[in-house]
PDB file of C-alpha atoms in Angstrom:
ATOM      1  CA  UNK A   1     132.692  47.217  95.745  1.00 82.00           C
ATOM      2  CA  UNK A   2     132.087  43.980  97.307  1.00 90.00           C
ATOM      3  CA  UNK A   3     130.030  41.536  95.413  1.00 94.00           C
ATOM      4  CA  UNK A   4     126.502  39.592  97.138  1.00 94.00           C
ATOM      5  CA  UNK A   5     128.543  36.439  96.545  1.00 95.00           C
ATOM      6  CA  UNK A   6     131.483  38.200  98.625  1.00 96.00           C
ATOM      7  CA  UNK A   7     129.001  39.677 101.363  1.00 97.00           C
ATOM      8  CA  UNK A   8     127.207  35.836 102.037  1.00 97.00           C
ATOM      9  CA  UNK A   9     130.695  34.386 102.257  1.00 97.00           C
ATOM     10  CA  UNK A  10     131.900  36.899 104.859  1.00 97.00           C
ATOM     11  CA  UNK A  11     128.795  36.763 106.536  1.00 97.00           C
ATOM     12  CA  UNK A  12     129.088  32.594 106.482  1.00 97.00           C
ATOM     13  CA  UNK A  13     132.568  33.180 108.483  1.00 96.00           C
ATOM     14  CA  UNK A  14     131.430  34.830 111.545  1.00 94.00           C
ATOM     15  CA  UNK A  15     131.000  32.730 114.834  1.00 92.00           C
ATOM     16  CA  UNK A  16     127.583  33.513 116.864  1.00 92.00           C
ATOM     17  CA  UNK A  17     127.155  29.943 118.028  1.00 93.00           C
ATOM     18  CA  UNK A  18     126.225  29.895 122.031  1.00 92.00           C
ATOM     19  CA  UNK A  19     125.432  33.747 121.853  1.00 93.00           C
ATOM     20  CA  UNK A  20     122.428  34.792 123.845  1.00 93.00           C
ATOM     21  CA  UNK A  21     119.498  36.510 121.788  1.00 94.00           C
ATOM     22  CA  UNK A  22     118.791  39.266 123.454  1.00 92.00           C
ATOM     23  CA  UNK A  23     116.503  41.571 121.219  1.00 94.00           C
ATOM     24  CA  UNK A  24     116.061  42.584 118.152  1.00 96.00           C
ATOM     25  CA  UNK A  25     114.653  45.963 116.144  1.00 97.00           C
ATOM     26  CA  UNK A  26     112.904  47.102 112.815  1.00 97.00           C
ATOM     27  CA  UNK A  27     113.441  50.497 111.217  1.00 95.00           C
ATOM     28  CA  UNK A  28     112.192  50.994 107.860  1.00 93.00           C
ATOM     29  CA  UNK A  29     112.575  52.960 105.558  1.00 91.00           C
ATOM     30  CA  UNK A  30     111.594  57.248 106.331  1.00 88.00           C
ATOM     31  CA  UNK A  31     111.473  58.169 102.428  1.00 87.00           C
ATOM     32  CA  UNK A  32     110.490  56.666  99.419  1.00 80.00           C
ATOM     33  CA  UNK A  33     113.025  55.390  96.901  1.00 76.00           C
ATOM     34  CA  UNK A  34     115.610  54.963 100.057  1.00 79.00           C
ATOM     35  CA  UNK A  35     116.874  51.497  99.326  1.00 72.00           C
ATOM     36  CA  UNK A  36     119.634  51.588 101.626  1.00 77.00           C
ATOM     37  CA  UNK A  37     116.822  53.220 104.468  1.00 87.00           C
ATOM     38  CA  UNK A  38     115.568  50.185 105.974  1.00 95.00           C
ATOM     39  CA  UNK A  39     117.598  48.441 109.072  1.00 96.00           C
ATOM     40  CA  UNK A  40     117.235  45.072 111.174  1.00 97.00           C
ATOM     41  CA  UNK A  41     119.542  44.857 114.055  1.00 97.00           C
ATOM     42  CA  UNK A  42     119.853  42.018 116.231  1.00 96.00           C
ATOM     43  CA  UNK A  43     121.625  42.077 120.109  1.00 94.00           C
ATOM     44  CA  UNK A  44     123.610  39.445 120.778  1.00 94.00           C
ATOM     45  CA  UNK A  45     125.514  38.599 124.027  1.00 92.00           C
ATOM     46  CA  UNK A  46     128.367  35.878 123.735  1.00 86.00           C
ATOM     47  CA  UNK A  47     128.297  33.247 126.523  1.00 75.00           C
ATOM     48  CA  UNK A  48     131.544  33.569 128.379  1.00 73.00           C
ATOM     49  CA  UNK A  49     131.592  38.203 128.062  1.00 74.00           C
ATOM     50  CA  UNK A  50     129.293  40.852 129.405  1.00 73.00           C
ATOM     51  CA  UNK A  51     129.895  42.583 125.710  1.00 79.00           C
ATOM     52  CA  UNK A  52     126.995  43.245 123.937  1.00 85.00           C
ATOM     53  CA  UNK A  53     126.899  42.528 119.602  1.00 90.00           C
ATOM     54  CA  UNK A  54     124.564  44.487 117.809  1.00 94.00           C
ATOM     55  CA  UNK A  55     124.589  42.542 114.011  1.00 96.00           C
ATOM     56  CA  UNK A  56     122.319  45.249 111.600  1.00 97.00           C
ATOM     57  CA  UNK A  57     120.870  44.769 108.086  1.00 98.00           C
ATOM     58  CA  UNK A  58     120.998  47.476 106.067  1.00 96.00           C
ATOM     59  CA  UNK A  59     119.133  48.211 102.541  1.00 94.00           C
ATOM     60  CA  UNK A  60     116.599  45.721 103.952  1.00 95.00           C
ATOM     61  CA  UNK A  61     114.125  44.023 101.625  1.00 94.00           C
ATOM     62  CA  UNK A  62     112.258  40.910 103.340  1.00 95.00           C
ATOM     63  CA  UNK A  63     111.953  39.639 106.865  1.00 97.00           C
ATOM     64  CA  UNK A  64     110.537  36.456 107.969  1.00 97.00           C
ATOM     65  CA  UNK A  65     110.997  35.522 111.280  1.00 97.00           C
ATOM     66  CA  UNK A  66     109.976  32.059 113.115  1.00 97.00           C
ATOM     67  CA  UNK A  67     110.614  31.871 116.781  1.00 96.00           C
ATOM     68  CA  UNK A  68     109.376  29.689 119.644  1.00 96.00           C
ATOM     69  CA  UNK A  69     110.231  31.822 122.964  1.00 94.00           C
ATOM     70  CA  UNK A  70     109.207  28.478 125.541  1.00 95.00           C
ATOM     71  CA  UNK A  71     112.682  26.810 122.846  1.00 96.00           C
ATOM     72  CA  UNK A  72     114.497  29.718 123.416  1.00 93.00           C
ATOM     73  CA  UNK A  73     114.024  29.916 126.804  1.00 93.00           C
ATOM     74  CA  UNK A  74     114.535  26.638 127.340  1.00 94.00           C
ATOM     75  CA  UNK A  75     118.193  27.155 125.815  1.00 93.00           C
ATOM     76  CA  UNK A  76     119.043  29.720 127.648  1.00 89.00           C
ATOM     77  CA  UNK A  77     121.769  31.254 128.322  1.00 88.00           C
ATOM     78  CA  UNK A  78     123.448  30.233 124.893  1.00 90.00           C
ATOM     79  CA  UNK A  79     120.822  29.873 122.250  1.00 93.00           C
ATOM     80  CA  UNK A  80     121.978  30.999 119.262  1.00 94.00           C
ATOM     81  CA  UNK A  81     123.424  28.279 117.386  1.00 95.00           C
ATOM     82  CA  UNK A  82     124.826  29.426 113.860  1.00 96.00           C
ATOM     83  CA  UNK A  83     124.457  31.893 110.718  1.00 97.00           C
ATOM     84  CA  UNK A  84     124.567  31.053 107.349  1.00 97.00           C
ATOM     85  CA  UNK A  85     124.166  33.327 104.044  1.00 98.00           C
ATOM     86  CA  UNK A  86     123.479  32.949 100.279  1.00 97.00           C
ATOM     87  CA  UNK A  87     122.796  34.576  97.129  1.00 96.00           C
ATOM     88  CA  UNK A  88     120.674  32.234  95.274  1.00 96.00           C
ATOM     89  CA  UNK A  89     117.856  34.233  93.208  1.00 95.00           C
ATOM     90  CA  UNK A  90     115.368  32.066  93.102  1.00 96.00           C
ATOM     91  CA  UNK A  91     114.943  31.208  96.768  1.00 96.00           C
ATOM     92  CA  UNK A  92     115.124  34.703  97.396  1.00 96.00           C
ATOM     93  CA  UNK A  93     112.391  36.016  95.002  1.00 95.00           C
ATOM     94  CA  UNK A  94     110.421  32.642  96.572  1.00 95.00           C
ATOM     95  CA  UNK A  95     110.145  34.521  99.653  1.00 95.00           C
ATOM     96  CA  UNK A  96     109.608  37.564  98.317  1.00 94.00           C
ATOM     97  CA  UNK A  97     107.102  36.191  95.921  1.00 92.00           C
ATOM     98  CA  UNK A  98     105.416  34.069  99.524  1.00 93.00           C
ATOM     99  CA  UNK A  99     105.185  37.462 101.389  1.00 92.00           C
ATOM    100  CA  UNK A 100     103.024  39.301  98.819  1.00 89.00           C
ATOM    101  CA  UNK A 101      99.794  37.885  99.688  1.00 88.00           C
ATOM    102  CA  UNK A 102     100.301  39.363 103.152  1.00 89.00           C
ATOM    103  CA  UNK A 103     100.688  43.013 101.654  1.00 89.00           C
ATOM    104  CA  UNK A 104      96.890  43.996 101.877  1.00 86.00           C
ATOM    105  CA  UNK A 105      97.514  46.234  99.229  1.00 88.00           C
ATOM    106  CA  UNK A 106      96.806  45.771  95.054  1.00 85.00           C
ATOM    107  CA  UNK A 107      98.566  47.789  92.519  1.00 87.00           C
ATOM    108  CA  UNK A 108      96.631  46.411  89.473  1.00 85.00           C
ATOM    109  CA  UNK A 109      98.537  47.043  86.567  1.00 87.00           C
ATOM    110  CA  UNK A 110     101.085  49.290  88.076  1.00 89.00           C
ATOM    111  CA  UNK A 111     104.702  48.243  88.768  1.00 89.00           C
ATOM    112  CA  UNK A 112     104.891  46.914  92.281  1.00 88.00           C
ATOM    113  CA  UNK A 113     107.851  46.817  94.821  1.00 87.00           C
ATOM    114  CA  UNK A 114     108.004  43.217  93.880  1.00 90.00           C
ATOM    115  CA  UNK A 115     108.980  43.905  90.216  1.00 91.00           C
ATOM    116  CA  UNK A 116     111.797  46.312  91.710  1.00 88.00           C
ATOM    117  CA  UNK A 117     113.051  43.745  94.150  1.00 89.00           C
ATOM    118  CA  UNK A 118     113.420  41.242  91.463  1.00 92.00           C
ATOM    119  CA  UNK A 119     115.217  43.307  88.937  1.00 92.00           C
ATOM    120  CA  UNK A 120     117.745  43.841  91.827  1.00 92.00           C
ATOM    121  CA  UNK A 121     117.398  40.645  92.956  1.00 95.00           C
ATOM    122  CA  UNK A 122     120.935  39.895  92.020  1.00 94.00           C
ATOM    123  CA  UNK A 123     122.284  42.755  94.328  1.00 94.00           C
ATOM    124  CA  UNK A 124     120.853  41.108  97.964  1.00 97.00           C
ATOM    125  CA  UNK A 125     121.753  38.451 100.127  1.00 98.00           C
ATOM    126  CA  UNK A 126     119.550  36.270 102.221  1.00 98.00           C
ATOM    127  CA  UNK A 127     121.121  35.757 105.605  1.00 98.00           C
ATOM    128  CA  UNK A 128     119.899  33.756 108.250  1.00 98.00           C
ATOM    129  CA  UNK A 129     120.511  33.601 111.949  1.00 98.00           C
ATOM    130  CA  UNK A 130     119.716  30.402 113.330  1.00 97.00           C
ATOM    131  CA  UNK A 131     118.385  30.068 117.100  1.00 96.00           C
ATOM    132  CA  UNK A 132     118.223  26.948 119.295  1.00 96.00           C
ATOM    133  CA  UNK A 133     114.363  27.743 118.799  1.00 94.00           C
ATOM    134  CA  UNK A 134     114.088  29.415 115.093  1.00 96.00           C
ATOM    135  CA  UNK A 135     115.372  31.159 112.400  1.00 97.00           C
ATOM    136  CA  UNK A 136     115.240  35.141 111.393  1.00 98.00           C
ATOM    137  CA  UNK A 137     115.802  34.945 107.512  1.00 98.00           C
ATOM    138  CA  UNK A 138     116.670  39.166 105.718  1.00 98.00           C
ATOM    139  CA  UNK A 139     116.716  39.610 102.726  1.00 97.00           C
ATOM    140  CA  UNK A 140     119.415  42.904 102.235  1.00 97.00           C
ATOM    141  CA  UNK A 141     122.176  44.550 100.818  1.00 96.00           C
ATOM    142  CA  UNK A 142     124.726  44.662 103.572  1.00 96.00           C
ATOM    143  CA  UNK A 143     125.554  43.706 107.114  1.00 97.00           C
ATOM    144  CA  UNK A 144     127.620  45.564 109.644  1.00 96.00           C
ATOM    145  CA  UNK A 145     128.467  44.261 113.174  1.00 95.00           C
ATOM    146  CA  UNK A 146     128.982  46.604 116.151  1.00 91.00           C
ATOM    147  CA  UNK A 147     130.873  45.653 119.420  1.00 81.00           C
ATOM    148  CA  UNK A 148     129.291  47.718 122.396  1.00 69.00           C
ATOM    149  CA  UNK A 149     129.596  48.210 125.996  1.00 56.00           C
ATOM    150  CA  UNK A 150     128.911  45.416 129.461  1.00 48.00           C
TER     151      UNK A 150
END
C-alpha cells in the first residue's frame, strides 16, 4: 500500500502545465463513516489535443478553492500552470483547523470531525492545482486520473 509521502511524490510528477480548466465537481460523501465517499474531480483539456483529463480526489477531507475567472479568462486557452503535493501535518491540520469556523455547527464537548481528521492526519495528502488565476488546494487520500473522449 502506497504511502502519503509516495502518493504527493507521484502526484508532484505529472505535467498539467498549459492545460485548459474546464470544470470541476463535488460529490460528498452519501453515508456516514464513508471516508473513502467523498470525490473532487477536475476536467482538464491539454493545449495541443481535443482529449479531455478528468483528475479526481478520492477519500476527500478539505477543499479550499481561490479563483479569479476575469485571470483565467484572460489566460485562456492554456491556463493551468502546474501541480504540486505534500504531506506536511501541520499545514494540513492549519487548514483544516482555518475551515472550522465556517462549519455553522457546535459539537460542545463531543468529538468533532476535526479530532478524526487529525488523528488520520498522517494518512492524507494536500495537493494543489495551480491556475494562471488561482489555486484549488484537497486535502485526500488518493488521486486517480482518467483519459476520456474529444
Amino acid at each position: 500500500m502506497p504511502t502519503a509521502k509516495d502518493i504527493a511524490a507521484r502526484f508532484r510528477d505529472l505535467d498539467f502545465h498549459d492545460d485548459t480548466f474546464v470544470g470541476m465537481s463535488i460529490s460528498p460523501t452519501q453515508a456516514r463513516g464513508d471516508a473513502a465517499g467523498s470525490v473532487i474531480e477536475i476536467r482538464l483539456s491539454p493545449h495541443q489535443s481535443q482529449v479531455k483529463r478528468l483528475l479526481q480526489f478520492i477519500g476527500c477531507t478539505n477543499l479550499r478553492v481561490a479563483l479569479d475567472f476575469d485571470v483565467l479568462a484572460g489566460n485562456l486557452p492554456p491556463n493551468t500552470s502546474r501541480v504540486d503535493a505534500h504531506g506536511d501535518a501541520a499545514l494540513m491540520r492549519e487548514l483544516m483547523q482555518a475551515q472550522k469556523r465556517d462549519w455553522d455547527v457546535g459539537y460542545g464537548s463531543m468529538r468533532s470531525p476535526l479530532d478524526d481528521k487529525l488523528d488520520a492526519v498522517d494518512e492524507l495528502v494536500c495537493f494543489r492545482v495551480h491556475f494562471f488565476g488561482g489555486v484549488v488546494e484537497v486535502i485526500a487520500r488518493e488521486f486517480l486520473i482518467e483519459r476520456g473522449e474529444a
